[in-house]
Amino acid sequence: MLLDLQKRKINNIEKQDNKRILEQLQKDLHLVNRPKHIECFDNSNIQGTNPVAACVVFKNGKPSKKDYRNFNIKTVIGPDDFASMEEVVYRRYKRLLEEDQPLPQLIIIDGGKGQLSSSLKSLDSLGLRGKIAIIGIAKRLEELFYPDDPIPLYIDKKSETLKIIQQLRNEAHRFSIEHHRKRRSKGTLTTELENIPGVGERTIVDLMKNFKTVKRIANAKLDELEAFVGVSR
């Protein structure tokens, strides 16, 4: 009984503390709603190879790891952080809308004005602009960027608000890097294709989009491959 009482007391203290932090976050970021549900995005690629992205989710001030999502970039060729961010933000919220899932009160984009602008394009396409608060955070000076505002917001570096934003950003970066390493450890997917003379990056992307894996490409029929690479190759 005493142990249960202590647990309940600790849980109540944590809830009150989280509520206070979120209220401060709402105040510091000038948000209309308390951000009980926050999502943060980060891109990862090494010299343009195997570009991926991650979305981490915090609920009531804590990581909700079951809601984390990884993305393999599908529509972007080469290292293009802006286009990659536009793709994953669109895919994430298109899926939530289709599945009638709750939307976050706050989206945090790891990046400055460029990544933020790209993300806004996706929210515009989905009719969500103005319905979800969104900011970008630039690493160098920890500047916070808002839509349609060229002047960044600077928050006290010792504040709990900045600390929780940094925690979200760092967690998204960690999760994205972890996924990128897993993809690379599987044989870097396209290594075998890159060694074939005459097969360039665009062809590899087309092949991978259609066949999904190198093994399936290797087992494909000749006429199936000819449709993508031509008879000569």
Short mmCIF file of C-alpha atoms in Angstrom, two decimals:
data_model
loop_
_atom_site.label_atom_id
_atom_site.label_comp_id
_atom_site.label_asym_id
_atom_site.label_seq_id
_atom_site.Cartn_x
_atom_site.Cartn_y
_atom_site.Cartn_z
CA MET A 1 0.00 0.00 0.00
CA LEU A 2 2.78 2.42 0.93
CA LEU A 3 4.65 1.65 -2.30
CA ASP A 4 1.51 2.26 -4.38
CA LEU A 5 0.92 5.54 -2.56
CA GLN A 6 4.49 6.67 -3.30
CA LYS A 7 4.13 5.73 -6.98
CA ARG A 8 0.90 7.70 -7.29
CA LYS A 9 2.52 10.67 -5.59
CA ILE A 10 5.50 10.56 -7.99
CA ASN A 11 3.17 10.23 -10.99
CA ASN A 12 1.14 13.24 -9.84
CA ILE A 13 4.30 15.31 -9.42
CA GLU A 14 5.50 14.31 -12.90
CA LYS A 15 2.13 15.20 -14.45
CA GLN A 16 2.11 18.59 -12.77
CA ASP A 17 5.71 19.22 -13.84
CA ASN A 18 4.98 18.23 -17.45
CA LYS A 19 1.90 20.45 -17.49
CA ARG A 20 3.96 23.38 -16.21
CA ILE A 21 6.67 22.80 -18.85
CA LEU A 22 4.11 22.62 -21.66
CA GLU A 23 2.40 25.78 -20.45
CA GLN A 24 5.77 27.54 -20.48
CA LEU A 25 6.46 26.16 -23.97
CA GLN A 26 3.10 27.52 -25.13
CA LYS A 27 3.89 30.93 -23.66
CA ASP A 28 7.47 31.18 -24.97
CA LEU A 29 6.54 30.07 -28.49
CA HIS A 30 3.36 32.18 -28.61
CA LEU A 31 1.17 29.17 -29.37
CA VAL A 32 -2.61 29.22 -29.36
CA ASN A 33 -2.87 25.71 -27.88
CA ARG A 34 -0.85 23.87 -25.27
CA PRO A 35 1.40 21.47 -27.26
CA LYS A 36 0.47 18.15 -25.66
CA HIS A 37 1.37 16.39 -28.92
CA ILE A 38 4.61 17.49 -30.64
CA GLU A 39 6.30 15.97 -33.70
CA CYS A 40 9.85 16.68 -34.87
CA PHE A 41 11.43 15.85 -38.25
CA ASP A 42 15.05 15.32 -39.26
CA ASN A 43 16.76 14.24 -42.51
CA SER A 44 19.87 12.08 -42.75
CA ASN A 45 22.17 11.20 -45.63
CA ILE A 46 25.88 10.62 -46.06
CA GLN A 47 27.17 12.20 -49.28
CA GLY A 48 23.66 11.85 -50.69
CA THR A 49 23.44 8.07 -50.28
CA ASN A 50 20.34 6.33 -48.95
CA PRO A 51 18.56 9.52 -47.84
CA VAL A 52 16.18 8.89 -44.97
CA ALA A 53 14.18 10.95 -42.50
CA ALA A 54 12.69 10.47 -39.07
CA CYS A 55 9.68 11.74 -37.17
CA VAL A 56 9.74 11.52 -33.38
CA VAL A 57 6.68 12.14 -31.23
CA PHE A 58 6.40 13.59 -27.74
CA LYS A 59 3.11 13.38 -25.86
CA ASN A 60 2.59 15.30 -22.64
CA GLY A 61 6.27 16.24 -22.60
CA LYS A 62 7.60 12.69 -22.94
CA PRO A 63 8.83 10.56 -25.88
CA SER A 64 6.12 8.30 -27.31
CA LYS A 65 8.41 5.80 -29.00
CA LYS A 66 5.63 3.62 -30.35
CA ASP A 67 4.61 6.58 -32.51
CA TYR A 68 8.11 7.21 -33.97
CA ARG A 69 8.32 6.79 -37.73
CA ASN A 70 11.18 6.32 -40.23
CA PHE A 71 10.99 7.29 -43.89
CA ASN A 72 13.04 6.18 -46.87
CA ILE A 73 13.09 9.08 -49.33
CA LYS A 74 11.27 7.98 -52.50
CA THR A 75 10.89 10.97 -54.81
CA VAL A 76 14.19 12.85 -54.41
CA ILE A 77 17.37 12.07 -56.33
CA GLY A 78 20.63 13.11 -54.69
CA PRO A 79 21.16 15.12 -51.49
CA ASP A 80 18.33 17.66 -51.34
CA ASP A 81 17.27 18.35 -47.75
CA PHE A 82 14.55 20.78 -48.78
CA ALA A 83 12.79 18.40 -51.18
CA SER A 84 13.26 15.48 -48.77
CA MET A 85 11.63 17.42 -45.95
CA GLU A 86 8.74 18.38 -48.20
CA GLU A 87 8.21 14.72 -49.09
CA VAL A 88 8.22 13.29 -45.56
CA VAL A 89 6.03 16.00 -44.04
CA TYR A 90 3.49 15.44 -46.82
CA ARG A 91 3.58 11.66 -46.39
CA ARG A 92 3.27 11.85 -42.61
CA TYR A 93 0.20 14.07 -42.47
CA LYS A 94 -1.48 12.60 -45.53
CA ARG A 95 -1.37 9.28 -43.69
CA LEU A 96 -2.71 10.75 -40.44
CA LEU A 97 -5.57 12.44 -42.32
CA GLU A 98 -6.44 9.27 -44.25
CA GLU A 99 -6.46 7.22 -41.04
CA ASP A 100 -8.35 9.91 -39.12
CA GLN A 101 -5.56 10.04 -36.52
CA PRO A 102 -5.00 12.98 -34.14
CA LEU A 103 -2.80 15.75 -35.48
CA PRO A 104 -0.09 17.38 -33.35
CA GLN A 105 -0.44 20.86 -31.89
CA LEU A 106 3.19 21.63 -32.83
CA ILE A 107 5.58 20.52 -35.58
CA ILE A 108 9.31 21.17 -35.20
CA ILE A 109 11.53 21.05 -38.28
CA ASP A 110 15.25 20.47 -37.81
CA GLY A 111 16.57 23.21 -40.09
CA GLY A 112 16.24 26.87 -40.91
CA LYS A 113 14.07 28.88 -43.27
CA GLY A 114 14.61 26.56 -46.25
CA GLN A 115 13.43 23.39 -44.56
CA LEU A 116 10.55 25.27 -42.94
CA SER A 117 9.40 26.68 -46.29
CA SER A 118 9.51 23.21 -47.83
CA SER A 119 7.42 21.80 -44.99
CA LEU A 120 4.86 24.58 -45.41
CA LYS A 121 4.37 23.57 -49.05
CA SER A 122 3.21 20.17 -47.84
CA LEU A 123 0.88 21.62 -45.22
CA ASP A 124 -0.55 23.90 -47.93
CA SER A 125 -1.14 20.90 -50.22
CA LEU A 126 -3.00 19.10 -47.45
CA GLY A 127 -5.02 22.12 -46.34
CA LEU A 128 -3.35 22.10 -42.92
CA ARG A 129 -1.58 25.43 -42.94
CA GLY A 130 -2.72 27.48 -39.98
CA LYS A 131 -4.26 24.43 -38.34
CA ILE A 132 -0.98 23.17 -36.86
CA ALA A 133 1.73 25.41 -35.39
CA ILE A 134 5.09 24.82 -37.06
CA ILE A 135 8.60 26.14 -36.41
CA GLY A 136 12.12 25.45 -37.67
CA ILE A 137 15.21 25.32 -35.48
CA ALA A 138 18.61 26.17 -36.96
CA LYS A 139 21.49 24.44 -35.18
CA ARG A 140 24.24 27.07 -35.24
CA LEU A 141 22.65 29.70 -33.01
CA GLU A 142 19.54 27.75 -31.97
CA GLU A 143 17.38 30.21 -33.90
CA LEU A 144 13.66 29.49 -34.11
CA PHE A 145 11.96 30.38 -37.38
CA TYR A 146 8.24 30.96 -37.91
CA PRO A 147 6.26 30.94 -41.16
CA ASP A 148 6.29 34.27 -43.01
CA ASP A 149 8.61 35.88 -40.45
CA PRO A 150 12.19 36.59 -41.57
CA ILE A 151 13.33 37.48 -38.05
CA PRO A 152 14.14 34.44 -35.88
CA LEU A 153 13.17 34.07 -32.25
CA TYR A 154 15.91 33.54 -29.68
CA ILE A 155 15.03 31.82 -26.41
CA ASP A 156 17.09 31.85 -23.24
CA LYS A 157 19.62 29.03 -23.65
CA LYS A 158 19.00 27.90 -20.07
CA SER A 159 15.23 27.80 -20.42
CA GLU A 160 13.20 24.59 -20.16
CA THR A 161 11.51 25.52 -23.43
CA LEU A 162 14.75 25.42 -25.41
CA LYS A 163 15.85 22.27 -23.60
CA ILE A 164 12.72 20.34 -24.60
CA ILE A 165 13.03 21.58 -28.21
CA GLN A 166 16.66 20.46 -28.24
CA GLN A 167 15.64 17.12 -26.75
CA LEU A 168 13.14 16.62 -29.57
CA ARG A 169 15.67 17.71 -32.21
CA ASN A 170 18.41 15.46 -30.80
CA GLU A 171 16.07 12.49 -30.52
CA ALA A 172 14.94 12.94 -34.14
CA HIS A 173 18.57 13.18 -35.25
CA ARG A 174 19.50 10.04 -33.30
CA PHE A 175 16.56 8.08 -34.68
CA SER A 176 17.27 9.22 -38.24
CA ILE A 177 20.99 8.34 -38.05
CA GLU A 178 20.17 4.95 -36.54
CA HIS A 179 17.84 4.15 -39.44
CA HIS A 180 20.41 5.37 -41.96
CA ARG A 181 23.08 3.09 -40.49
CA LYS A 182 20.73 0.11 -40.67
CA ARG A 183 20.09 0.78 -44.36
CA ARG A 184 23.80 1.08 -45.07
CA SER A 185 24.60 -2.11 -43.14
CA LYS A 186 22.26 -4.08 -45.40
CA GLY A 187 24.73 -3.69 -48.23
CA THR A 188 23.93 -0.09 -49.15
CA LEU A 189 21.13 -1.47 -51.33
CA THR A 190 22.38 -0.05 -54.62
CA THR A 191 26.10 -0.90 -54.41
CA GLU A 192 25.80 -3.83 -56.82
CA LEU A 193 23.78 -1.75 -59.28
CA GLU A 194 26.28 1.12 -59.18
CA ASN A 195 29.00 -1.26 -60.37
CA ILE A 196 27.15 -2.02 -63.60
CA PRO A 197 28.50 0.08 -66.52
CA GLY A 198 25.90 2.41 -68.01
CA VAL A 199 23.51 2.28 -65.05
CA GLY A 200 23.26 5.73 -63.49
CA GLU A 201 21.59 7.14 -60.40
CA ARG A 202 18.24 7.89 -62.06
CA THR A 203 18.00 4.36 -63.47
CA ILE A 204 18.85 2.89 -60.06
CA VAL A 205 16.10 4.96 -58.43
CA ASP A 206 13.58 3.78 -61.05
CA LEU A 207 14.62 0.16 -60.59
CA MET A 208 14.46 0.33 -56.80
CA LYS A 209 11.06 2.04 -56.86
CA ASN A 210 9.65 -0.74 -59.02
CA PHE A 211 11.41 -3.85 -57.66
CA LYS A 212 12.08 -2.65 -54.05
CA THR A 213 15.21 -4.82 -53.51
CA VAL A 214 18.41 -5.73 -55.38
CA LYS A 215 17.51 -9.42 -55.05
CA ARG A 216 14.24 -8.89 -56.93
CA ILE A 217 16.08 -7.02 -59.64
CA ALA A 218 18.55 -9.91 -59.97
CA ASN A 219 15.65 -12.38 -60.28
CA ALA A 220 13.62 -10.26 -62.71
CA LYS A 221 12.91 -11.44 -66.24
CA LEU A 222 14.81 -9.88 -69.12
CA ASP A 223 11.76 -8.15 -70.60
CA GLU A 224 10.91 -6.65 -67.18
CA LEU A 225 14.38 -5.11 -66.93
CA GLU A 226 14.39 -3.91 -70.54
CA ALA A 227 11.35 -1.74 -69.77
CA PHE A 228 13.50 0.27 -67.36
CA VAL A 229 17.05 0.17 -68.72
CA GLY A 230 16.57 -0.42 -72.44
CA VAL A 231 17.69 -3.33 -74.60
CA SER A 232 21.33 -2.27 -74.95
CA ARG A 233 21.99 -2.25 -71.18
#
